[in-house]
GROMACS .gro file of C-alpha atoms in nm:
model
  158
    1UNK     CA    1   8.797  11.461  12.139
    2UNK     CA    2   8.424  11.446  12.101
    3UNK     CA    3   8.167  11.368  12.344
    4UNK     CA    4   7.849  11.179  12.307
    5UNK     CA    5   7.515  11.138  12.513
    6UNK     CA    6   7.433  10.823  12.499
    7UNK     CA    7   7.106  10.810  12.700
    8UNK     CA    8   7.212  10.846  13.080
    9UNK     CA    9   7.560  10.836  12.997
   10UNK     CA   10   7.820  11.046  12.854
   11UNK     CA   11   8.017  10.861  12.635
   12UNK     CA   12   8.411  10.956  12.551
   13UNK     CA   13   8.537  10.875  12.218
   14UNK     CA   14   8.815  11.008  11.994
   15UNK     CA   15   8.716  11.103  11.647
   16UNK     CA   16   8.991  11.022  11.380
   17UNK     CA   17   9.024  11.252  11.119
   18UNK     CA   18   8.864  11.087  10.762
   19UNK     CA   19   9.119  11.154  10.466
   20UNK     CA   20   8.925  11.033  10.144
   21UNK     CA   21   9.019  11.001   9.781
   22UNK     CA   22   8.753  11.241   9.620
   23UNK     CA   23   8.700  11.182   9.302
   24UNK     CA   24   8.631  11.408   9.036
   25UNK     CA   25   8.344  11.390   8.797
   26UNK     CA   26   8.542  11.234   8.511
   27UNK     CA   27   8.753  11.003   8.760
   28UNK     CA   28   8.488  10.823   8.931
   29UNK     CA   29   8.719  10.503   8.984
   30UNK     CA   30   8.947  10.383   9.262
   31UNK     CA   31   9.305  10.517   9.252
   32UNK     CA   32   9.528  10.253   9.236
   33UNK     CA   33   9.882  10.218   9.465
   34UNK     CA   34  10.139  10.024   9.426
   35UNK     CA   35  10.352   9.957   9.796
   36UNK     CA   36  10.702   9.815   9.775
   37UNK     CA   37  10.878   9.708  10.053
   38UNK     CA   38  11.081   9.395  10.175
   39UNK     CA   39  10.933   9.431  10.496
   40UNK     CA   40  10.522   9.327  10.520
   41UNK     CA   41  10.450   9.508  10.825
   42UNK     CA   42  10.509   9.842  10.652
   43UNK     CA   43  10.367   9.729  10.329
   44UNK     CA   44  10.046   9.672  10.573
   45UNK     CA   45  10.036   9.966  10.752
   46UNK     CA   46  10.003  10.172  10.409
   47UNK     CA   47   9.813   9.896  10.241
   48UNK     CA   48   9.526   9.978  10.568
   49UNK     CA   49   9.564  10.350  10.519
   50UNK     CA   50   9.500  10.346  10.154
   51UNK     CA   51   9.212  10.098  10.109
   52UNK     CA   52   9.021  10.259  10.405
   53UNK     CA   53   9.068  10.599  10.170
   54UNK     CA   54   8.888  10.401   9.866
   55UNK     CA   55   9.248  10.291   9.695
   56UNK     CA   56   9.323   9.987   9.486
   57UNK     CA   57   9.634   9.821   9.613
   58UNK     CA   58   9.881   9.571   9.525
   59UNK     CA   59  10.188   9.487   9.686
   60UNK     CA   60  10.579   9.418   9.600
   61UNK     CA   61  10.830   9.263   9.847
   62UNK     CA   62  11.133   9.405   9.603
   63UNK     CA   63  11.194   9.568   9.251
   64UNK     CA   64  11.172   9.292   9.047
   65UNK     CA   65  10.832   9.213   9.203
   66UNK     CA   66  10.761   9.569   9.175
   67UNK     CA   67  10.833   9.580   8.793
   68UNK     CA   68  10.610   9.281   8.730
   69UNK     CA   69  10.308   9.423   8.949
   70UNK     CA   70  10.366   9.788   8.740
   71UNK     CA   71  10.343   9.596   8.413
   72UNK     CA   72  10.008   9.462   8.454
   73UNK     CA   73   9.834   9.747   8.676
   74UNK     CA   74  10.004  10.078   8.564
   75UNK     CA   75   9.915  10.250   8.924
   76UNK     CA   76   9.844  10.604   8.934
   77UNK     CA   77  10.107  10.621   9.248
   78UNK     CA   78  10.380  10.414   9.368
   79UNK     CA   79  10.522  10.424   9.714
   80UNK     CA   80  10.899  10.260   9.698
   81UNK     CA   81  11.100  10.163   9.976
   82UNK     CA   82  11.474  10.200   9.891
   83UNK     CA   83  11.677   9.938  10.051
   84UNK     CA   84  11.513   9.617   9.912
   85UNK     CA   85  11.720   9.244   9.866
   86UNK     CA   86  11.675   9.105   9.455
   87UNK     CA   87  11.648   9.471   9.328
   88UNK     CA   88  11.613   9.808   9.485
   89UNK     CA   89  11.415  10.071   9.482
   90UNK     CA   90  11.637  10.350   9.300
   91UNK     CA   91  11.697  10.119   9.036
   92UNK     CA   92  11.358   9.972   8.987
   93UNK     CA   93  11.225  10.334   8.962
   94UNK     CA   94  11.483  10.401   8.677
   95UNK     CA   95  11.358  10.079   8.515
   96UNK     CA   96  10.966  10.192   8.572
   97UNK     CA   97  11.079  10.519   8.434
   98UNK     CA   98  11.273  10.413   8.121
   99UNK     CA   99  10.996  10.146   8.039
  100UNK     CA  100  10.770  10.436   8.004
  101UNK     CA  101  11.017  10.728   7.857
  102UNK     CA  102  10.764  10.925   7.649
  103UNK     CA  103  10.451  10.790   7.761
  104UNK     CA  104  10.182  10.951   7.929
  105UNK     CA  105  10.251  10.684   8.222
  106UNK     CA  106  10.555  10.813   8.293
  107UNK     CA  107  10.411  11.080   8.520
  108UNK     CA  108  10.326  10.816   8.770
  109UNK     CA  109  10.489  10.971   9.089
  110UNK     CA  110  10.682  10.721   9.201
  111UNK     CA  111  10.765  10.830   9.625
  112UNK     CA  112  11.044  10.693   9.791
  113UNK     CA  113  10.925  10.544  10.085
  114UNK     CA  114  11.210  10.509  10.329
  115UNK     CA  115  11.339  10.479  10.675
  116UNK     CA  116  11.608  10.740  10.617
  117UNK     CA  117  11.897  10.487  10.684
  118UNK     CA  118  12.077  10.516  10.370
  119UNK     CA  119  12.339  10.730  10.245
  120UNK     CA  120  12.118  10.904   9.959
  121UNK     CA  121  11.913  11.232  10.084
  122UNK     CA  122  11.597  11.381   9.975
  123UNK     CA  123  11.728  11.609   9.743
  124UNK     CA  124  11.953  11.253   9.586
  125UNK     CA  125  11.675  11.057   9.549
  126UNK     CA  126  11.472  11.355   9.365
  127UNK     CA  127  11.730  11.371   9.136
  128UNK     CA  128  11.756  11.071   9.056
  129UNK     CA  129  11.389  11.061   8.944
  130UNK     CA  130  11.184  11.001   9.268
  131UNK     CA  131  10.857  11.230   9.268
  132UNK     CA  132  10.898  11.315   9.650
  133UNK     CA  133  10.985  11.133   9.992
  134UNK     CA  134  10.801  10.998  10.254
  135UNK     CA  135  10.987  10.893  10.569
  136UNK     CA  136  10.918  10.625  10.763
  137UNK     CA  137  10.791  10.641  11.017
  138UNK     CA  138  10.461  10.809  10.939
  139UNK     CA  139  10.120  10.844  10.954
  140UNK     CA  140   9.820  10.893  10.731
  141UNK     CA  141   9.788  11.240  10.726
  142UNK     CA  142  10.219  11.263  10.657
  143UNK     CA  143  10.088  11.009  10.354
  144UNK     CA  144   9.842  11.251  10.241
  145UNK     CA  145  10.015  11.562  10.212
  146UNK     CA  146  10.282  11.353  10.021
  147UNK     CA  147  10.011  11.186   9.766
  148UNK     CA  148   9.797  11.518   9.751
  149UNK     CA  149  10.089  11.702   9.555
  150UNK     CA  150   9.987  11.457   9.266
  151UNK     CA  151   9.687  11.300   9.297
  152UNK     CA  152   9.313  11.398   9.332
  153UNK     CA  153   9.287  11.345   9.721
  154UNK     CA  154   9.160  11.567  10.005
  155UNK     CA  155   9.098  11.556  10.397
  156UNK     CA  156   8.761  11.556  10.497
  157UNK     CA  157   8.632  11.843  10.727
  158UNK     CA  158   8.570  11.562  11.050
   0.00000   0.00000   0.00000
């Protein structure tokens, strides 16, 4: 909480705590996120908290969708729900992951993104190829910590 004097009047206001993609040197573009999920209100939430933090985004309702968007962006991260209708997100990371056996792309940490209502469990999905696990619901700085493991991000001192 922060206060303000704003003339004659003090003035209440709650500070929210910046998290910003900082670039290096070297890496002076936007990083670039893919979101898949079936339903649009989550793909929106993260879509907000990216783009406010200087990302690129696209979006993917399932894994087929998501295969096509990964095709012609090649994201640096990609944030994939697992229970999707068409194709889901275990197998469309396998897919991502094969397409890209032995290619510097195949690094792309690819986070399962889920609600937890499934029968697989962190340490499953890991195995399975999954590059950590973010579980909804969450918030920006629970998004951060995740994508920080990986990518060149950092909370600002606000």
């Amino acid at each position: 909480m922060s206060y303000v004097n704003g003339g004659n009047h003090l003035i209440n206001y709650r500070m929210s705590r910046a998290i910003k993609h900082n670039p290096t040197k070297k890496d002076t573009k936007a990083l670039k996120a893919l979101i898949v999920d079936d339903l649009k209100f989550n793909r929106s939430l993260a879509r907000i908290i990216l783009e406010r933090n200087n990302f690129e985004t696209q979006e993917a309702e399932n894994g087929v969708e998501a295969l096509l968007h990964f095709e012609g962006q090649k994201p640096d991260v990609i944030l994939m729900d697992i229970c999707m209708p068409v194709m889901g997100g275990v197998e469309a990371m396998r897919k991502i992951r094969k397409l890209n056996r032995g290619n510097k792309v195949n690094s792309i940490p690819i986070i399962a993104f889920t609600s937890g209502e499934h029968k697989e469990s962190r340490s499953d999905l890991m195995n399975q190829g999954f590059s950590e696990y973010l579980k909804k619901p969450f918030n920006e700085e629970d998004l951060f910590d995740k994508l920080s493991q990986f990518l060149p991000v950092k909370k600002s001192a606000s």
